[in-house]
Coordinates of C-alpha atoms in Angstrom, one line a residue:
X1345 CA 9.3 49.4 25.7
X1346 CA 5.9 49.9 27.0
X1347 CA 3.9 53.0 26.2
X1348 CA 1.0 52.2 28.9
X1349 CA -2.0 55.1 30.7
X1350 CA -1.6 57.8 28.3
X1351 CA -5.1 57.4 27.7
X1352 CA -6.4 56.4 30.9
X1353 CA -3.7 58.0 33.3
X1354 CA -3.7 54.8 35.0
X1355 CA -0.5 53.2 36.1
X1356 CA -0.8 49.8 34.1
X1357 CA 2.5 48.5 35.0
X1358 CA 1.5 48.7 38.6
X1359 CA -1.6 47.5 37.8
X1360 CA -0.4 44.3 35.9
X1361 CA 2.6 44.0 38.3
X1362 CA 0.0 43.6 41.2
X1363 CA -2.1 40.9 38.7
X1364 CA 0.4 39.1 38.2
X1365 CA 1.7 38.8 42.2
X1366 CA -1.6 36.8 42.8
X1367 CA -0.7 34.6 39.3
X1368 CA 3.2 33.9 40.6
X1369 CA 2.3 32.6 43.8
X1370 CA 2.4 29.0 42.6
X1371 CA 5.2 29.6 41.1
X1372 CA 6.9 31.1 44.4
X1373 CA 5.6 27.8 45.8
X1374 CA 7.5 25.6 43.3
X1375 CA 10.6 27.6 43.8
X1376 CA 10.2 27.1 47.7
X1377 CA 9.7 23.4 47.5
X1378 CA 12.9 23.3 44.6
X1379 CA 15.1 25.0 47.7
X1380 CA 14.1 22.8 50.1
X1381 CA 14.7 20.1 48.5
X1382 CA 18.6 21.3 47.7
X1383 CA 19.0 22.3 51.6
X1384 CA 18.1 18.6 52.5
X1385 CA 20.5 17.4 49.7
X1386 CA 23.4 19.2 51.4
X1387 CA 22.4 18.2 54.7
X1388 CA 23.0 14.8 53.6
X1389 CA 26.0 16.2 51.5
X1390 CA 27.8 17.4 55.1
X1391 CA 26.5 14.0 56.8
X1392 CA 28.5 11.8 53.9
X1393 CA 31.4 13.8 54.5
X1394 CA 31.7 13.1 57.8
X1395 CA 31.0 9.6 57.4
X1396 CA 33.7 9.2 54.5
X1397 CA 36.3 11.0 57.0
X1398 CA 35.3 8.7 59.3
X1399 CA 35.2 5.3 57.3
X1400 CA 37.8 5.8 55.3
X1401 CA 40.5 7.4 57.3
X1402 CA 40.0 7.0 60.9
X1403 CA 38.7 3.8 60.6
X1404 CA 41.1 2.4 58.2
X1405 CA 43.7 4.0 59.9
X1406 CA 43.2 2.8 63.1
X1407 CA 43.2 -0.5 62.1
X1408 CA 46.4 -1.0 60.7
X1409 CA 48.3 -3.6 62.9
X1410 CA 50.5 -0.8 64.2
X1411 CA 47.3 0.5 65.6
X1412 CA 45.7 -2.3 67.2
X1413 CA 49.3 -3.9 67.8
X1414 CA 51.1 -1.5 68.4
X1415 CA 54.8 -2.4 69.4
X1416 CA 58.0 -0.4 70.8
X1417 CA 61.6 -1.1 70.5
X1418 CA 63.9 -0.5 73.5
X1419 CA 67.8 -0.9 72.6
X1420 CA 70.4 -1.7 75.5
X1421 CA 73.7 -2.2 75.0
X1422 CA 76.1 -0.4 73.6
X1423 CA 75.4 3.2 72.7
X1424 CA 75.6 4.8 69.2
X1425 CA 75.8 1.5 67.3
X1426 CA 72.0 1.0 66.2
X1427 CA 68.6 2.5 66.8
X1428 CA 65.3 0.8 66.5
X1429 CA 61.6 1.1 65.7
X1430 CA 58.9 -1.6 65.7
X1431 CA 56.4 -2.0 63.0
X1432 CA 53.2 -3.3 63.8
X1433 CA 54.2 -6.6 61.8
X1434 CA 56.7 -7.4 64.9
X1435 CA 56.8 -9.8 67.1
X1436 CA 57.4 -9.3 70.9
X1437 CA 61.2 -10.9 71.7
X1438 CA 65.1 -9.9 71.7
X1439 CA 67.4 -9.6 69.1
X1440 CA 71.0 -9.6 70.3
X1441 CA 72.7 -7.6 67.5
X1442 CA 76.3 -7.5 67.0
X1443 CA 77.6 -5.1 64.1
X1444 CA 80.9 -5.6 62.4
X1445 CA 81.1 -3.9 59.7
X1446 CA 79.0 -0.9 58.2
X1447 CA 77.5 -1.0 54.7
X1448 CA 79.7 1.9 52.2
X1449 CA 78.7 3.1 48.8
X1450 CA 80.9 2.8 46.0
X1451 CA 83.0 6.4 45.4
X1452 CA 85.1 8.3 43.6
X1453 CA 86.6 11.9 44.1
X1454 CA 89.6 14.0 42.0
X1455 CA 93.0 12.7 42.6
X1456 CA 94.0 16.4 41.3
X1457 CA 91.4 18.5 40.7
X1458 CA 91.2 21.4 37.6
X1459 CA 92.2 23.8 39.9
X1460 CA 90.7 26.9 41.2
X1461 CA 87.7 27.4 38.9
X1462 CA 84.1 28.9 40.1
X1463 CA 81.2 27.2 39.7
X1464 CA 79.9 29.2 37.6
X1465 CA 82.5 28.0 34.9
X1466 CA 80.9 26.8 31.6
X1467 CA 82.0 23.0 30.8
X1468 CA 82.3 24.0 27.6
X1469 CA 85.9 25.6 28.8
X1470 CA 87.1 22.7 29.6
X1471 CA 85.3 20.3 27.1
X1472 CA 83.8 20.0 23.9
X1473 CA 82.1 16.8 24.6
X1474 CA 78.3 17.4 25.1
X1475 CA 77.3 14.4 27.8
X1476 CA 78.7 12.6 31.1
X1477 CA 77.8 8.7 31.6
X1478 CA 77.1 8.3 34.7
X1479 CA 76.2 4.6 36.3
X1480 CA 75.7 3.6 32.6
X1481 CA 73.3 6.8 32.2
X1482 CA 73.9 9.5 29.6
X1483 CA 73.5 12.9 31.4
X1484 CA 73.0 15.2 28.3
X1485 CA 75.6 18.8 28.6
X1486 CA 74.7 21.8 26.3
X1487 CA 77.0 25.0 25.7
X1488 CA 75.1 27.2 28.7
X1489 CA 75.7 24.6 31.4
X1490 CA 78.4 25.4 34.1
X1491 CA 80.1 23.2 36.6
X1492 CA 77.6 24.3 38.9
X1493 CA 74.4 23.4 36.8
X1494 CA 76.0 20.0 35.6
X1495 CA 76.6 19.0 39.3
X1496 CA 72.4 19.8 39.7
X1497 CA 71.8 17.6 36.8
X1498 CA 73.5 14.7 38.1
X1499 CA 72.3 15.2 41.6
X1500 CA 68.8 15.3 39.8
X1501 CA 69.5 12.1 37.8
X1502 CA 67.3 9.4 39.5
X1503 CA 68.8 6.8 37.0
X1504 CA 72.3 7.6 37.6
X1505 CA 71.4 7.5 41.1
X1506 CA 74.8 9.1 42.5
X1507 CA 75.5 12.2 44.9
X1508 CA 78.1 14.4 43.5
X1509 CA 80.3 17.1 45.5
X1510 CA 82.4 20.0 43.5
X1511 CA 84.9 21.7 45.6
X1512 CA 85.6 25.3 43.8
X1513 CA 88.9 26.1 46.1
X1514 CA 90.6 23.1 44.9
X1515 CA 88.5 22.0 41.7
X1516 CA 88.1 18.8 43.2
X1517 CA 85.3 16.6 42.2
X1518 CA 83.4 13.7 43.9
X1519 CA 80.7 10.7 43.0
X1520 CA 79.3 8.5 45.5
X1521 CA 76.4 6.2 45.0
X1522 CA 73.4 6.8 46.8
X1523 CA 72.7 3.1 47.3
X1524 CA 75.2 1.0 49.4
X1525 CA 76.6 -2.4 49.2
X1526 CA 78.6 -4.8 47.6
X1527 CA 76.4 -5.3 44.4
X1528 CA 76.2 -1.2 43.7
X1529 CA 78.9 -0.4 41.9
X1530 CA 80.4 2.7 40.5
X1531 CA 81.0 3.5 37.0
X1532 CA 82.1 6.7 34.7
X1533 CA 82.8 8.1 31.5
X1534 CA 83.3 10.7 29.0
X1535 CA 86.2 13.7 28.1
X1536 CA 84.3 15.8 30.7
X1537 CA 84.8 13.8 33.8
X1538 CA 88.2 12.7 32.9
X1539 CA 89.3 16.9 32.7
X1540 CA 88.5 16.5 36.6
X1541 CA 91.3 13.5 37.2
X1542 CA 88.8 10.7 39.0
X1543 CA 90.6 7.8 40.6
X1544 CA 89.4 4.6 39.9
X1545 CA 85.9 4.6 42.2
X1546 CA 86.3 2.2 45.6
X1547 CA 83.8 -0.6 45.9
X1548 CA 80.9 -0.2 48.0
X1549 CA 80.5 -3.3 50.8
X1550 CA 77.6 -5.1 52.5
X1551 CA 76.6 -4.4 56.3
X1552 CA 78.1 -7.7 58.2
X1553 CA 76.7 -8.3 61.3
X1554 CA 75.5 -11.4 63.8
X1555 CA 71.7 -11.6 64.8
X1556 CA 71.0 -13.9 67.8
X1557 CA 74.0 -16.1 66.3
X1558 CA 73.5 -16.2 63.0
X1559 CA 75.5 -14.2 60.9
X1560 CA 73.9 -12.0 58.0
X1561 CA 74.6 -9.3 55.6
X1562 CA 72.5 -6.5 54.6
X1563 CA 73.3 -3.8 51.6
X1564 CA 72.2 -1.1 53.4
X1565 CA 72.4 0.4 57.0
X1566 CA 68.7 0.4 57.3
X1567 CA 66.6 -2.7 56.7
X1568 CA 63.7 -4.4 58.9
X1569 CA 63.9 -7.7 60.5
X1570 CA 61.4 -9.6 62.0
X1571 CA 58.8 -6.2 61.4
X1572 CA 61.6 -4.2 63.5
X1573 CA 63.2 -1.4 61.1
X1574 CA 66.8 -1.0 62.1
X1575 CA 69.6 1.7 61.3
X1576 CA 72.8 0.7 61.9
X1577 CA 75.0 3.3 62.7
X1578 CA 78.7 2.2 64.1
X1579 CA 80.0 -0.9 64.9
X1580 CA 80.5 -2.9 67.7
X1581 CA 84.3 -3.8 69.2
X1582 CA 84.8 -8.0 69.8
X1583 CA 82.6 -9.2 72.8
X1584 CA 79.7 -6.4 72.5
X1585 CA 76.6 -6.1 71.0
X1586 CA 73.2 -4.4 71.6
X1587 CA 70.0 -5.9 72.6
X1588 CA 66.5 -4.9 70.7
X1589 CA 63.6 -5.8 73.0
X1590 CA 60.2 -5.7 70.9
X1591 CA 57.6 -4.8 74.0
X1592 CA 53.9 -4.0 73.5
X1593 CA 53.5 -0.3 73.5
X1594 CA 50.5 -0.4 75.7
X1595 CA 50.4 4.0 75.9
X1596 CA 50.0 3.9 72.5
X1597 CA 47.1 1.1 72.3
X1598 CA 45.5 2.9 74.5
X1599 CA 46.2 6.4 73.1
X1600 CA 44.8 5.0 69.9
X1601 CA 41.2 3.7 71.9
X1602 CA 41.4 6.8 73.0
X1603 CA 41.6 8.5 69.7
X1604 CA 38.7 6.1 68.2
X1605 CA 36.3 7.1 71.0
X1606 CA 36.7 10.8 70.4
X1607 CA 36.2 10.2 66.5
X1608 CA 32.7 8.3 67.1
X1609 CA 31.3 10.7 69.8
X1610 CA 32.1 13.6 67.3
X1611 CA 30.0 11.5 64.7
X1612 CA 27.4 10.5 66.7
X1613 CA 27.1 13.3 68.1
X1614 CA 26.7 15.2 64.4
X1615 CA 24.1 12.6 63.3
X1616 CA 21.9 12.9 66.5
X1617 CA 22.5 16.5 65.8
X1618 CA 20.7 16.5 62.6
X1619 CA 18.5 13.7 63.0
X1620 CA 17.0 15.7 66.6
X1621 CA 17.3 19.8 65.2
X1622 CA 14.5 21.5 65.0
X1623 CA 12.2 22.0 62.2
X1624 CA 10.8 25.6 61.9
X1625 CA 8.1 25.1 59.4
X1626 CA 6.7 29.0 59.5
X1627 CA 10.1 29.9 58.5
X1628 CA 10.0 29.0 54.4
X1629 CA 12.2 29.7 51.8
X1630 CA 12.7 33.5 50.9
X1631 CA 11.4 34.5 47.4
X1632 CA 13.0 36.9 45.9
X1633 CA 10.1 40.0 46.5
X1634 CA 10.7 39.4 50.3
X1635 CA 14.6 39.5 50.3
X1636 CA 13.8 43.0 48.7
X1637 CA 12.6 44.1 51.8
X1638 CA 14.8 42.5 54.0
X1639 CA 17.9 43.5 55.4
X1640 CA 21.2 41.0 55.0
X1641 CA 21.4 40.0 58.3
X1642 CA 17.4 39.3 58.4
X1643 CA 18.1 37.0 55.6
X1644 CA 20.4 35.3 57.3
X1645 CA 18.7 35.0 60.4
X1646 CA 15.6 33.9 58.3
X1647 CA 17.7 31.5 56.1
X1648 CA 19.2 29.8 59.3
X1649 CA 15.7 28.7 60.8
X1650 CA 14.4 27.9 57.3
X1651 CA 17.0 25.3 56.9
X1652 CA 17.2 23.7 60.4
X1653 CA 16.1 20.2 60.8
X1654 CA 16.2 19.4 57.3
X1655 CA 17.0 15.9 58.3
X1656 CA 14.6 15.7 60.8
X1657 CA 14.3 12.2 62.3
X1658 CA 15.3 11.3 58.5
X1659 CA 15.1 7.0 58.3
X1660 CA 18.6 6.7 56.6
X1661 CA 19.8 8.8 59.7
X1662 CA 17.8 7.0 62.5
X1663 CA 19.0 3.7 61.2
X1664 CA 22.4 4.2 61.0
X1665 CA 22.6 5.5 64.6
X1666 CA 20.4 2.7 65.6
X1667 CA 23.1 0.2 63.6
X1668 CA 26.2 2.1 65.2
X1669 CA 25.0 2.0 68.9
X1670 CA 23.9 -1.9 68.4
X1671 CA 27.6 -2.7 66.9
X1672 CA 29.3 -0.7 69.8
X1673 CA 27.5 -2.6 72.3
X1674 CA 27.1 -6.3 70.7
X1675 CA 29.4 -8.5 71.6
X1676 CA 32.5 -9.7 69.1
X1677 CA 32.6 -13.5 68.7
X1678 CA 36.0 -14.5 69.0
X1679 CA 35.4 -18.5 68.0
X1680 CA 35.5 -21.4 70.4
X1681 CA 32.8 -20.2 72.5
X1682 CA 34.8 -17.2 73.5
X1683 CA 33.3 -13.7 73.2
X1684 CA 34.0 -10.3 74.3
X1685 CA 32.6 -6.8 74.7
X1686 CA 33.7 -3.3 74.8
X1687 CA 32.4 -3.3 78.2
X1688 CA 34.8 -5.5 79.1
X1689 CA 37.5 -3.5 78.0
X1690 CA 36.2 0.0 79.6
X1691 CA 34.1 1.4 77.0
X1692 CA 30.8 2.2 78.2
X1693 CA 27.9 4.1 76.9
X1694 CA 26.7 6.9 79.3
X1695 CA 23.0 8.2 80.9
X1696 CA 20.4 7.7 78.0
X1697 CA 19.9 10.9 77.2
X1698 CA 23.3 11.2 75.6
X1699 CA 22.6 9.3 73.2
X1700 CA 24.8 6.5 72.8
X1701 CA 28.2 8.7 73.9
X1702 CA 30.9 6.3 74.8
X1703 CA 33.1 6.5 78.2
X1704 CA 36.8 5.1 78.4
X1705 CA 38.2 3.9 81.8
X1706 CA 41.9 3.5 80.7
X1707 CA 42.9 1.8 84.2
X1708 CA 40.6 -0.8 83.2
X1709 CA 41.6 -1.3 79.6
X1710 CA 45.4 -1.7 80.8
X1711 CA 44.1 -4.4 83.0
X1712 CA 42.3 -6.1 79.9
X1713 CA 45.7 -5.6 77.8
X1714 CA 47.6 -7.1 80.8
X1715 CA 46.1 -10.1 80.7
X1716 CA 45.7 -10.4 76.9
X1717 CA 47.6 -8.1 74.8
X1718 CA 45.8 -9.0 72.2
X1719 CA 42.4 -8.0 73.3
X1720 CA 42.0 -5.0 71.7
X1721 CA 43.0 -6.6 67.9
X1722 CA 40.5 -9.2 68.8
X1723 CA 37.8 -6.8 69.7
X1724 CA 38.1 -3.8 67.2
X1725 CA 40.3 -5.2 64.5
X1726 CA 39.3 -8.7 62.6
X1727 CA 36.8 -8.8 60.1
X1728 CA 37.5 -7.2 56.5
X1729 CA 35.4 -5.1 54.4
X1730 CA 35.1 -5.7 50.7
X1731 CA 36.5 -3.3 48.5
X1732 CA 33.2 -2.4 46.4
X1733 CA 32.2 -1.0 50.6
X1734 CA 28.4 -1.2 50.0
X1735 CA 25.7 -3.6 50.5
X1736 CA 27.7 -5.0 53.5
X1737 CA 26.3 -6.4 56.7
X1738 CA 28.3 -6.7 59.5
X1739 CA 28.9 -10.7 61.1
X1740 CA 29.1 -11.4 64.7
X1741 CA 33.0 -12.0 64.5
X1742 CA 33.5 -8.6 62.6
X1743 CA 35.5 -6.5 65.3
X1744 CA 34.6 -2.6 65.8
X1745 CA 36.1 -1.2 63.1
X1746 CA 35.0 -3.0 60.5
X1747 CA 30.7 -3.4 61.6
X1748 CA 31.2 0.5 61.9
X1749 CA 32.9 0.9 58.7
X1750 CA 30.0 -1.7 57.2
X1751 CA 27.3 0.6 58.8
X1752 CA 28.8 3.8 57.5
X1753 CA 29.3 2.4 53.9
X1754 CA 25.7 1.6 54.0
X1755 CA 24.7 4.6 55.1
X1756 CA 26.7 6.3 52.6
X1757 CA 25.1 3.8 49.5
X1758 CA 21.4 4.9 50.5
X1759 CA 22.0 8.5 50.9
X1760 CA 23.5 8.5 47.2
X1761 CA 20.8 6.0 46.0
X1762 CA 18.8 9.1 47.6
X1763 CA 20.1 12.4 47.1
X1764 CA 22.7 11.7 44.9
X1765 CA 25.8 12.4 47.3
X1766 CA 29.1 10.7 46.8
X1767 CA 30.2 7.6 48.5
X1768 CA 33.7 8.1 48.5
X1769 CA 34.6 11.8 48.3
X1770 CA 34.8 13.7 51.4
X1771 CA 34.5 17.5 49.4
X1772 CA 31.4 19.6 50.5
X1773 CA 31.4 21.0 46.9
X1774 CA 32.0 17.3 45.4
X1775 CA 28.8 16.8 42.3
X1776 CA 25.5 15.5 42.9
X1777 CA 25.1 12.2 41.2
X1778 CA 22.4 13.2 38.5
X1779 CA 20.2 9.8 38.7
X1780 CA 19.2 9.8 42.5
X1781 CA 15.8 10.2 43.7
X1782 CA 16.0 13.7 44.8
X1783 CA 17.8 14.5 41.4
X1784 CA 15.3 13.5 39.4
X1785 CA 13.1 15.6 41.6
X1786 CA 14.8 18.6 41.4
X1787 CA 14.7 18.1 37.2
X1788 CA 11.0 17.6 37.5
X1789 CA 10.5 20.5 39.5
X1790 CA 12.6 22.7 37.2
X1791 CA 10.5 21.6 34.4
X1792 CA 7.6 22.7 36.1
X1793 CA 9.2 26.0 37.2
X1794 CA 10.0 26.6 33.0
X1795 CA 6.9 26.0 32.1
X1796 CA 5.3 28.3 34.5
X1797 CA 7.9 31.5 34.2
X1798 CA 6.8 30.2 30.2
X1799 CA 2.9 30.5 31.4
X1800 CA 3.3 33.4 33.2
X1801 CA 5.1 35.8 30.2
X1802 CA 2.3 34.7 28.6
X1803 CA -0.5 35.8 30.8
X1804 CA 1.9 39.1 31.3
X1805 CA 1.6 39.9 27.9
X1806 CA -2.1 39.2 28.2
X1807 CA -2.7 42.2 30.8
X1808 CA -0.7 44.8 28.6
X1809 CA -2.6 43.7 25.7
X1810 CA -5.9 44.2 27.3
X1811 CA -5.1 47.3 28.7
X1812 CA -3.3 48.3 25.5
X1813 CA -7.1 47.8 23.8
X1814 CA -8.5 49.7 26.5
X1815 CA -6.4 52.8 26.0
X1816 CA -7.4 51.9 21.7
X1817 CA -10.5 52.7 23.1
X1818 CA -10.5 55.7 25.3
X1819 CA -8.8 57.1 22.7
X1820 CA -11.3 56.4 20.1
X1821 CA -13.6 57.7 22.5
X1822 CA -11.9 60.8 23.6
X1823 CA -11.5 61.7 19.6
X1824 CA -15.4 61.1 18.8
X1825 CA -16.0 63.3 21.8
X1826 CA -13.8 65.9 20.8
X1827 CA -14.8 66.2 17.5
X1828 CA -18.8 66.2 18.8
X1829 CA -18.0 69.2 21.4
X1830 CA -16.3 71.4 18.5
X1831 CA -19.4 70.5 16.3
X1832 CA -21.8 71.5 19.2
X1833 CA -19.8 74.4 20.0

């Protein structure tokens, strides 16, 4: 505590306080350039995101086979027998299906139950044995468990891998197998189980059925064939059978062009955003004397234009848009001679001031897929991308999907190289990689901001002692003058 003017009757803390504003400018300077520095880190921070979402889900997403290929199954025939659903891995064709018999799980259930007992009866009323074995799996039983709790742990058992029913009205008691077929069989054991009468368990049977002629059998009632997942779900009498005819599913093709056009307008559309905003460059950083006399909402109104256009015709911004809108409109190489463009499928790019924005003519890319259903594979899904994702250029033959998701890893590799930002996580609080070029910025300038708070406590405590020896002085003073006017006097 500071015992300052009682001397002087100056105010020295105002005094110094209003020294030392002239002394903190630089620092206020550092701690300006230290803030901008972190609002253009999270500008590239929210870019990456977008860019991840975009790579690594869209992107991959929509080129999975079912995507480009995309394939639906329409069943004729008789009703209620089978249902179907093609996989991208299927091939367009029939399958003449005739089903004879259904695949079963192997059971068991109380010939004569225990009678009339809750659920809620402990098992240790009806046995002293403290486990079931189940399928070859011990099931463990302690003193507390009821019927009700030991049905739960069998149900729960993933080894035993049975469903079991308990009927409290008749004490009845049932296992069946939750896989099916011939080769999953049922066993049991134990005092417990044999207090509840089980017959000797059924066998469980194969699914028996003819495909285009050729006879088959399955162990379960659903299975895929040819990349079409089936369910079987009655059988058919003698003579009939139902007909599975694998058809491209050109709605959904399209639906799916649809989807990726939307995706990269929203992207584009965010990096011209940031790459065009406007940089107010009278509006700095806040320091903390001028939030003082500011209101909350002047701070965020302040705050807002300080921060815009952080990433200002920024290079690793510029070039990826540049890189995007030449993939998009370059054409695909298909081999042979043959290639193709997007343009030739209805995509178009629209006036120039948009800015690259793609347009989708759907009549037009039916017509493409009419006379090659394969056209949209060829022209947005070959090529692969490696799994490291960075350093990549994209090749003529690459289709869409994979130069974009090449540009965007990139991208994503020189803005952590830069700022630090992740290449892989999509989080806007994910960590700063401590290495980049803006983080070893943002150490330096924290060292400089330390060792001028460090240079400035010093100076601080220069002023008080100088006007401490001032007031030493006056006082000095004020005593010899005393003394000399009660001498005079």
């Amino acid at each position: 505590m500071r015992l300052t003017g009682l001397a002087s009757g100056m105010d020295v803390d105002s005094m110094v306080a209003k020294l030392m504003k002239a002394q903190r400018a630089p620092l206020d300077k550092l701690n300006q350039q230290k803030q901008l520095v972190e609002w253009k880190r999270e500008g590239y921070r929210e870019v990456g995101s977008k860019l991840i979402t975009f790579s690594n889900t869209t992107l991959m997403d929509l080129s999975l086979s079912s995507s480009t290929q995309a394939k639906k199954a329409e069943v004729s025939g008789t009703a209620g027998v089978l249902s179907a659903a093609a996989t991208g891995a299927a091939s367009t064709g029939t399958l003449d299906i005739s089903v004879q018999k259904l695949a079963t799980a192997a059971s068991t259930a109380s010939a004569t139950g225990i009678g009339n007992k809750p659920g809620s009866t402990l098992i240790s009323t009806l046995s002293s044995e403290t486990k079931i074995t189940i399928n070859k799996v011990d099931i463990p039983i302690d003193s507390t468990d009821t019927i009700d709790s030991m049905i739960a742990k069998i149900n729960n058992s993933k080894e035993a891998g049975v469903t079991a029913v308990y009927d409290p009205a008749s004490g009845k008691l049932s296992l069946t197998n939750k896989s099916t077929g011939a080769d999953a069989q049922l066993s049991f054991g134990g005092d417990i189980l044999s207090k509840f009468n089980l017959a000797a368990p059924t066998s469980g049977q194969d699914a028996q059925l003819t495909v285009n002629g050729i006879s088959m059998q399955q162990a379960s009632n659903r299975f895929t064939l040819n990349g079409v997942e089936i369910n079987l779900t009655g059988t058919h009498s003698a003579g009939q059978s139902s007909k599975i005819n694998i058809v491209q599913d050109t709605d959904k093709i399209v639906e799916n062009v649809k989807q990726f056009v939307t995706a990269y307008n929203e992207v584009l559309s965010s990096l011209n955003s940031k790459s065009d905003e406007e940089r107010y460059l009278k509006y700095q950083p806040l320091t903390e004397e001028q939030k003082k006399d500011m209101s909350e909402d002047e701070i965020k109104l302040w705050e807002e234009k300080a921060k815009s256009g952080m990433l200002k015709n920024d290079s690793i911004l510029r070039q990826s848009l540049t890189d995007m809108r030449t993939a998009i409109m370059g054409d695909i190489d298909l081999g042979n001679g043959k290639k193709i463009n997007l343009a030739d499928l209805g995509i178009t790019t629209g006036t120039w001031n948009e800015k690259g924005k793609l347009y989708l003519n759907e009549d037009k890319l039916k017509q493409a897929l009419a006379a090659d259903p394969e056209v949209v594979s060829k022209a947005f899904g070959s090529g692969s991308i490696a799994s490291s994702g960075s350093g990549q250029t994209y090749e003529p033959t690459d289709g869409i999907y994979t130069r974009l998701r090449k540009i965007s890893q990139s991208s994503l590799e020189s803005m952590a190289q830069k700022a630090g930002t992740s290449k892989t996580n999509s989080d806007l609080n994910a960590s700063f990689i401590a290495n980049s070029l803006m983080g070893v910025e943002l150490r330096d300038l924290d060292n400089r901001i330390s060792n001028m708070n460090s240079l400035l406590t010093r100076k601080e405590t220069q002023y008080y002692k100088q006007f401490s020896a001032m007031e030493v002085a006056m006082n000095k003073y004020n005593s010899i003058s005393g003394s000399l006017s009660s001498f005079m006097s």
